[in-house]
Coordinates of C-alpha atoms in Angstrom, one line a residue:
M1 CA -53.5 -43.2 -105.7
K2 CA -53.7 -40.7 -108.5
S3 CA -50.5 -40.0 -110.4
C4 CA -49.3 -36.5 -110.7
L5 CA -49.5 -35.9 -114.4
I6 CA -48.3 -32.8 -116.3
S7 CA -51.1 -31.2 -118.0
H8 CA -50.7 -30.5 -121.7
H9 CA -53.5 -28.1 -121.7
P10 CA -52.6 -25.0 -123.9
H11 CA -53.6 -22.6 -121.1
A12 CA -51.3 -24.4 -118.6
H13 CA -48.4 -23.9 -121.1
R14 CA -49.1 -20.2 -121.4
S15 CA -49.2 -19.9 -117.5
R16 CA -45.8 -21.4 -117.2
L17 CA -44.4 -19.0 -119.7
A18 CA -45.9 -16.1 -117.9
I19 CA -44.4 -17.3 -114.6
L20 CA -40.9 -17.6 -116.2
A21 CA -41.2 -14.2 -117.8
G22 CA -42.2 -12.7 -114.4
L23 CA -39.2 -14.3 -112.7
F24 CA -36.9 -13.0 -115.4
L25 CA -38.2 -9.4 -114.9
V26 CA -37.8 -9.7 -111.1
A27 CA -34.2 -10.9 -111.5
A28 CA -33.5 -8.1 -113.9
C29 CA -34.9 -5.4 -111.5
T30 CA -32.8 -6.7 -108.6
T31 CA -29.5 -6.9 -110.5
I32 CA -27.0 -4.2 -109.3
A33 CA -26.2 -1.8 -112.0
P34 CA -22.6 -2.0 -113.2
R35 CA -20.3 0.8 -111.8
A36 CA -18.8 3.3 -114.1
P37 CA -15.3 2.3 -115.1
I38 CA -12.6 3.7 -112.8
M39 CA -10.5 6.2 -114.7
P40 CA -6.9 6.4 -113.7
A41 CA -6.1 9.5 -111.5
E42 CA -3.9 12.1 -113.1
S43 CA -0.3 11.6 -112.1
V44 CA 1.0 14.2 -109.6
P45 CA 4.7 15.0 -110.1
V46 CA 6.7 14.3 -107.0
V47 CA 8.9 17.3 -106.2
Q48 CA 12.3 16.1 -104.9
K49 CA 13.5 18.4 -102.2
E50 CA 17.1 19.4 -102.8
A51 CA 19.5 18.5 -100.0
P52 CA 21.0 21.5 -98.2
R53 CA 24.1 22.5 -100.0
H54 CA 27.4 22.4 -98.2
V55 CA 28.5 25.8 -97.1
K56 CA 32.2 26.3 -96.4
I57 CA 32.5 28.3 -93.2
G58 CA 35.5 30.6 -92.8
L59 CA 36.6 31.9 -89.4
A60 CA 38.6 35.2 -89.7
L61 CA 40.4 35.9 -86.4
G62 CA 41.7 39.4 -85.9
G63 CA 44.6 40.7 -84.0
G64 CA 44.6 42.1 -80.5
A65 CA 47.6 40.7 -78.5
A66 CA 46.3 39.4 -75.1
R67 CA 42.8 40.3 -76.2
G68 CA 43.2 37.3 -78.5
F69 CA 42.2 35.0 -75.8
A70 CA 38.6 36.0 -76.6
H71 CA 39.0 33.9 -79.8
I72 CA 39.0 30.8 -77.7
G73 CA 35.6 31.7 -76.2
V74 CA 34.2 32.3 -79.7
I75 CA 35.4 28.9 -80.8
K76 CA 34.0 27.2 -77.7
A77 CA 30.5 28.7 -78.3
L78 CA 30.5 27.8 -82.0
E79 CA 31.5 24.2 -81.3
A80 CA 28.8 23.9 -78.7
Q81 CA 26.3 24.6 -81.4
G82 CA 27.9 22.2 -83.9
I83 CA 29.5 25.0 -86.0
V84 CA 33.0 24.0 -87.0
P85 CA 34.9 26.1 -89.6
D86 CA 36.2 24.6 -92.8
I87 CA 38.8 27.4 -93.2
I88 CA 40.7 29.4 -90.6
V89 CA 42.6 32.6 -91.3
G90 CA 44.3 34.6 -88.6
T91 CA 46.2 37.9 -88.1
S92 CA 48.6 38.4 -85.3
A93 CA 47.0 37.0 -82.1
G94 CA 44.4 35.5 -84.3
S95 CA 47.1 33.5 -86.2
V96 CA 48.3 32.1 -82.9
V97 CA 44.9 30.8 -81.8
G98 CA 44.0 29.9 -85.4
A99 CA 47.1 27.7 -85.9
L100 CA 46.6 25.9 -82.6
Y101 CA 42.9 25.3 -83.5
A102 CA 43.7 24.2 -87.1
A103 CA 46.1 21.6 -85.7
G104 CA 43.2 19.8 -84.0
N105 CA 42.8 21.5 -80.6
N106 CA 39.2 22.1 -79.9
G107 CA 37.8 24.9 -77.8
F108 CA 38.3 23.2 -74.4
A109 CA 41.8 22.1 -75.3
L110 CA 42.6 25.7 -76.3
Q111 CA 41.3 27.0 -73.0
K112 CA 43.5 24.5 -71.2
L113 CA 46.5 25.7 -73.1
A114 CA 45.6 29.3 -72.5
L115 CA 45.3 28.9 -68.7
K116 CA 48.7 27.3 -68.4
M117 CA 50.5 29.5 -70.9
D118 CA 53.4 31.4 -69.5
E119 CA 53.7 34.8 -71.2
A120 CA 57.4 34.9 -70.1
A121 CA 58.1 32.4 -72.8
F122 CA 57.3 35.1 -75.3
S123 CA 59.5 37.7 -73.6
D124 CA 62.7 37.0 -75.5
W125 CA 64.3 40.4 -75.2
S126 CA 66.7 41.7 -77.7
I127 CA 69.4 44.2 -76.9
P128 CA 68.7 47.3 -79.1
L129 CA 71.6 49.3 -77.7
F130 CA 74.2 46.9 -79.2
A131 CA 72.5 45.6 -82.4
K132 CA 70.4 46.9 -85.3
V133 CA 66.9 45.5 -84.3
S134 CA 63.4 46.6 -85.2
G135 CA 61.8 45.6 -81.9
V136 CA 62.4 45.0 -78.2
L137 CA 61.3 41.3 -78.5
K138 CA 62.7 38.8 -80.9
G139 CA 59.6 36.8 -81.4
I140 CA 61.4 33.4 -81.5
G141 CA 59.4 32.5 -78.3
I142 CA 56.1 32.6 -80.2
E143 CA 57.6 30.6 -83.1
N144 CA 58.9 27.9 -80.7
Y145 CA 55.7 27.8 -78.6
V146 CA 53.5 27.2 -81.6
N147 CA 55.7 24.6 -83.2
N148 CA 56.2 22.7 -80.0
T149 CA 52.5 22.7 -79.2
I150 CA 51.5 21.4 -82.7
G151 CA 54.4 18.9 -83.0
N152 CA 56.1 20.9 -85.8
V153 CA 53.4 20.2 -88.3
P154 CA 53.7 22.5 -91.4
I155 CA 50.8 24.7 -92.4
E156 CA 49.8 22.6 -95.4
K157 CA 49.4 19.5 -93.2
L158 CA 47.2 21.0 -90.5
K159 CA 43.9 19.3 -90.0
I160 CA 41.9 22.4 -91.0
P161 CA 43.1 24.6 -93.9
F162 CA 44.8 27.6 -92.4
G163 CA 46.4 30.8 -93.4
A164 CA 48.4 33.5 -91.5
V165 CA 48.4 37.1 -92.8
A166 CA 51.6 39.2 -92.6
T167 CA 52.8 42.4 -94.2
D168 CA 55.8 42.6 -96.5
L169 CA 57.8 45.4 -95.0
N170 CA 59.4 46.5 -98.3
S171 CA 56.3 46.6 -100.5
G172 CA 53.6 47.1 -97.9
Q173 CA 51.7 44.3 -99.5
P174 CA 49.9 41.5 -97.6
I175 CA 51.1 38.0 -97.7
L176 CA 49.0 34.9 -96.9
F177 CA 51.2 32.1 -95.6
R178 CA 49.6 28.7 -96.5
R179 CA 52.7 26.5 -96.6
G180 CA 55.8 26.0 -94.7
N181 CA 56.9 26.5 -91.1
T182 CA 53.7 27.2 -89.1
G183 CA 55.5 28.8 -86.1
L184 CA 57.5 31.0 -88.3
A185 CA 54.5 32.2 -90.3
V186 CA 52.7 33.0 -87.0
R187 CA 55.7 34.8 -85.7
A188 CA 55.8 37.0 -88.9
S189 CA 52.0 37.6 -88.6
S190 CA 52.5 38.7 -85.0
A191 CA 55.5 40.9 -85.4
V192 CA 54.1 44.3 -84.2
P193 CA 56.5 47.0 -85.4
G194 CA 58.5 48.4 -82.5
V195 CA 57.5 45.6 -80.2
F196 CA 58.8 42.5 -82.1
Q197 CA 61.6 42.3 -84.6
S198 CA 60.7 41.9 -88.2
V199 CA 60.9 38.4 -89.5
K200 CA 63.1 37.5 -92.5
I201 CA 61.7 34.7 -94.7
G202 CA 63.7 34.2 -97.9
S203 CA 64.7 37.6 -99.2
H204 CA 61.8 39.5 -97.6
Q205 CA 61.2 41.0 -94.2
Y206 CA 57.7 40.6 -92.7
V207 CA 55.8 42.4 -89.9
D208 CA 52.4 42.1 -88.3
G209 CA 49.5 41.5 -90.6
G210 CA 47.4 44.0 -88.8
L211 CA 48.9 46.7 -90.9
V212 CA 47.0 45.4 -93.9
A213 CA 44.3 43.1 -92.6
P214 CA 43.4 43.6 -88.9
V215 CA 40.6 41.0 -89.4
P216 CA 41.4 38.9 -92.5
V217 CA 37.9 38.6 -94.0
R218 CA 38.9 38.9 -97.6
F219 CA 41.6 36.2 -97.2
A220 CA 39.1 33.8 -95.8
K221 CA 37.0 34.3 -99.0
E222 CA 40.1 33.9 -101.1
M223 CA 40.7 30.5 -99.5
G224 CA 37.2 29.5 -100.6
A225 CA 34.9 30.4 -97.7
D226 CA 31.2 30.9 -98.6
F227 CA 30.2 32.1 -95.2
V228 CA 32.6 34.2 -93.1
I229 CA 32.4 34.6 -89.3
A230 CA 34.8 37.5 -88.4
V231 CA 36.0 38.2 -84.8
N232 CA 37.0 41.8 -84.3
L233 CA 39.0 42.5 -81.1
S234 CA 40.0 46.1 -81.9
A235 CA 39.6 48.4 -78.9
V236 CA 37.7 51.6 -79.1
P237 CA 40.6 54.2 -78.8
E238 CA 39.0 56.3 -76.0
A239 CA 38.4 53.2 -73.9
Q240 CA 42.2 52.5 -73.7
A241 CA 44.5 54.5 -71.4
A242 CA 48.1 54.1 -72.6
S243 CA 50.5 53.9 -69.6
S244 CA 53.7 52.6 -71.2
S245 CA 55.6 52.7 -74.4
V246 CA 54.3 49.3 -75.4
D247 CA 50.7 50.4 -74.7
V248 CA 51.3 53.4 -76.9
L249 CA 52.6 51.2 -79.8
L250 CA 49.8 48.7 -79.5
Q251 CA 47.2 51.5 -79.2
T252 CA 48.6 53.3 -82.2
F253 CA 48.5 50.1 -84.2
A254 CA 44.8 49.5 -83.2
I255 CA 43.9 53.0 -84.3
M256 CA 45.6 52.5 -87.7
G257 CA 43.5 49.5 -88.3
Q258 CA 40.1 51.1 -87.7
T259 CA 39.7 52.4 -91.2
I260 CA 40.7 49.1 -92.8
N261 CA 38.4 47.2 -90.5
S262 CA 35.4 49.5 -91.4
V263 CA 35.8 48.3 -95.0
D264 CA 36.8 44.7 -94.7
L265 CA 34.2 43.8 -92.0
K266 CA 31.4 44.7 -94.5
E267 CA 32.4 41.6 -96.4
A268 CA 31.8 39.3 -93.5
D269 CA 28.5 37.5 -93.0
I270 CA 28.8 37.7 -89.2
V271 CA 31.0 40.0 -87.1
I272 CA 31.5 39.1 -83.5
R273 CA 32.8 41.8 -81.2
P274 CA 33.6 40.5 -77.7
S275 CA 33.0 43.1 -75.0
L276 CA 36.5 43.5 -73.6
H277 CA 35.9 47.0 -72.2
A278 CA 39.2 48.6 -71.2
M279 CA 41.3 45.4 -71.3
K280 CA 44.7 46.3 -72.5
A281 CA 46.5 44.4 -75.3
N282 CA 49.3 43.3 -72.9
D283 CA 47.0 42.3 -70.0
F284 CA 47.6 38.5 -69.9
N285 CA 46.1 38.3 -66.4
S286 CA 42.6 38.9 -67.9
R287 CA 42.7 35.8 -70.1
N288 CA 39.7 34.2 -68.3
M289 CA 37.6 37.3 -68.7
A290 CA 38.5 37.5 -72.4
I291 CA 37.5 33.9 -73.0
L292 CA 34.2 34.5 -71.3
A293 CA 33.6 37.6 -73.3
G294 CA 34.1 35.7 -76.5
E295 CA 31.6 33.1 -75.5
Q296 CA 29.0 35.6 -74.5
A297 CA 29.3 37.7 -77.6
T298 CA 29.0 34.6 -79.8
M299 CA 25.9 33.2 -78.0
T300 CA 24.2 36.5 -78.2
L301 CA 24.6 36.3 -82.0
M302 CA 23.8 32.6 -82.3
P303 CA 20.2 33.0 -83.5
E304 CA 21.4 35.3 -86.3
I305 CA 24.3 33.0 -87.1
K306 CA 22.0 30.0 -87.5
K307 CA 19.4 31.9 -89.5
K308 CA 22.0 33.2 -92.0
L309 CA 23.6 29.8 -92.3
L310 CA 20.3 28.1 -93.0
E311 CA 19.5 30.7 -95.7
K312 CA 23.0 30.2 -97.2
R313 CA 22.4 26.4 -97.3
G314 CA 19.1 26.9 -99.1
G315 CA 16.9 25.8 -96.2

């Protein structure tokens, strides 16, 4: 057999070189071209969205005697939408409801209290023929009712910061009670001249806060409220027919407050006006109707309330 010998012929050497060169060229042509270096993307700043700021909600509850039951409906409707005030200020009937609410009674508890309330407990008649008195009712019944219901808790220890507005009878200046006997402050705030006796606290005599602040909007702001929801229960004068001396006094009182209200209510973010029609201020039998009117008026304004609250919170 012939052995396979490698030829050393010069032409054979050149052929091998040519083949190697060809293979190198083929390999070079089939090599994937290197990609361009990846440049780092420009950093995009992440904008941190600010958390909605806390807005202190103030509830300013106006006077209105028996019409004050409407405040309970307002509170129920607000709570149903998760709106609970940080500050409560009340005048007259508003101070009664406000104090009970600030003590920890929610809307349904307030309604339960209202339905079993006996107005006779407030009818502590004085004897004007035999004593120097400023009203036919003493008002002690209101004081005792409030204190008994809230367990004699003083104003400064109520669960929600609370203030009751009264009028200094000597100076005519308003006073905002924020400390001390809750029932006594409410009694002073509710002492309608001619109906209830004035209330002596210290060396001063006090009467109904409606003389100076029928709906205490500015006092809610003084207590730190950023957003004030005001509840105005003042009756349109022509809608009321006075049929007794008490009616005349309460109606006169409401008329006097119209001008003050027109100024103070402009400072509120929301003004709720329950439709109480011709309900008289001493009509305790219409308490259910008043509560319902408060709920309806509040729910009607709920879209506006939520919109303004969202704007206030920066949302």
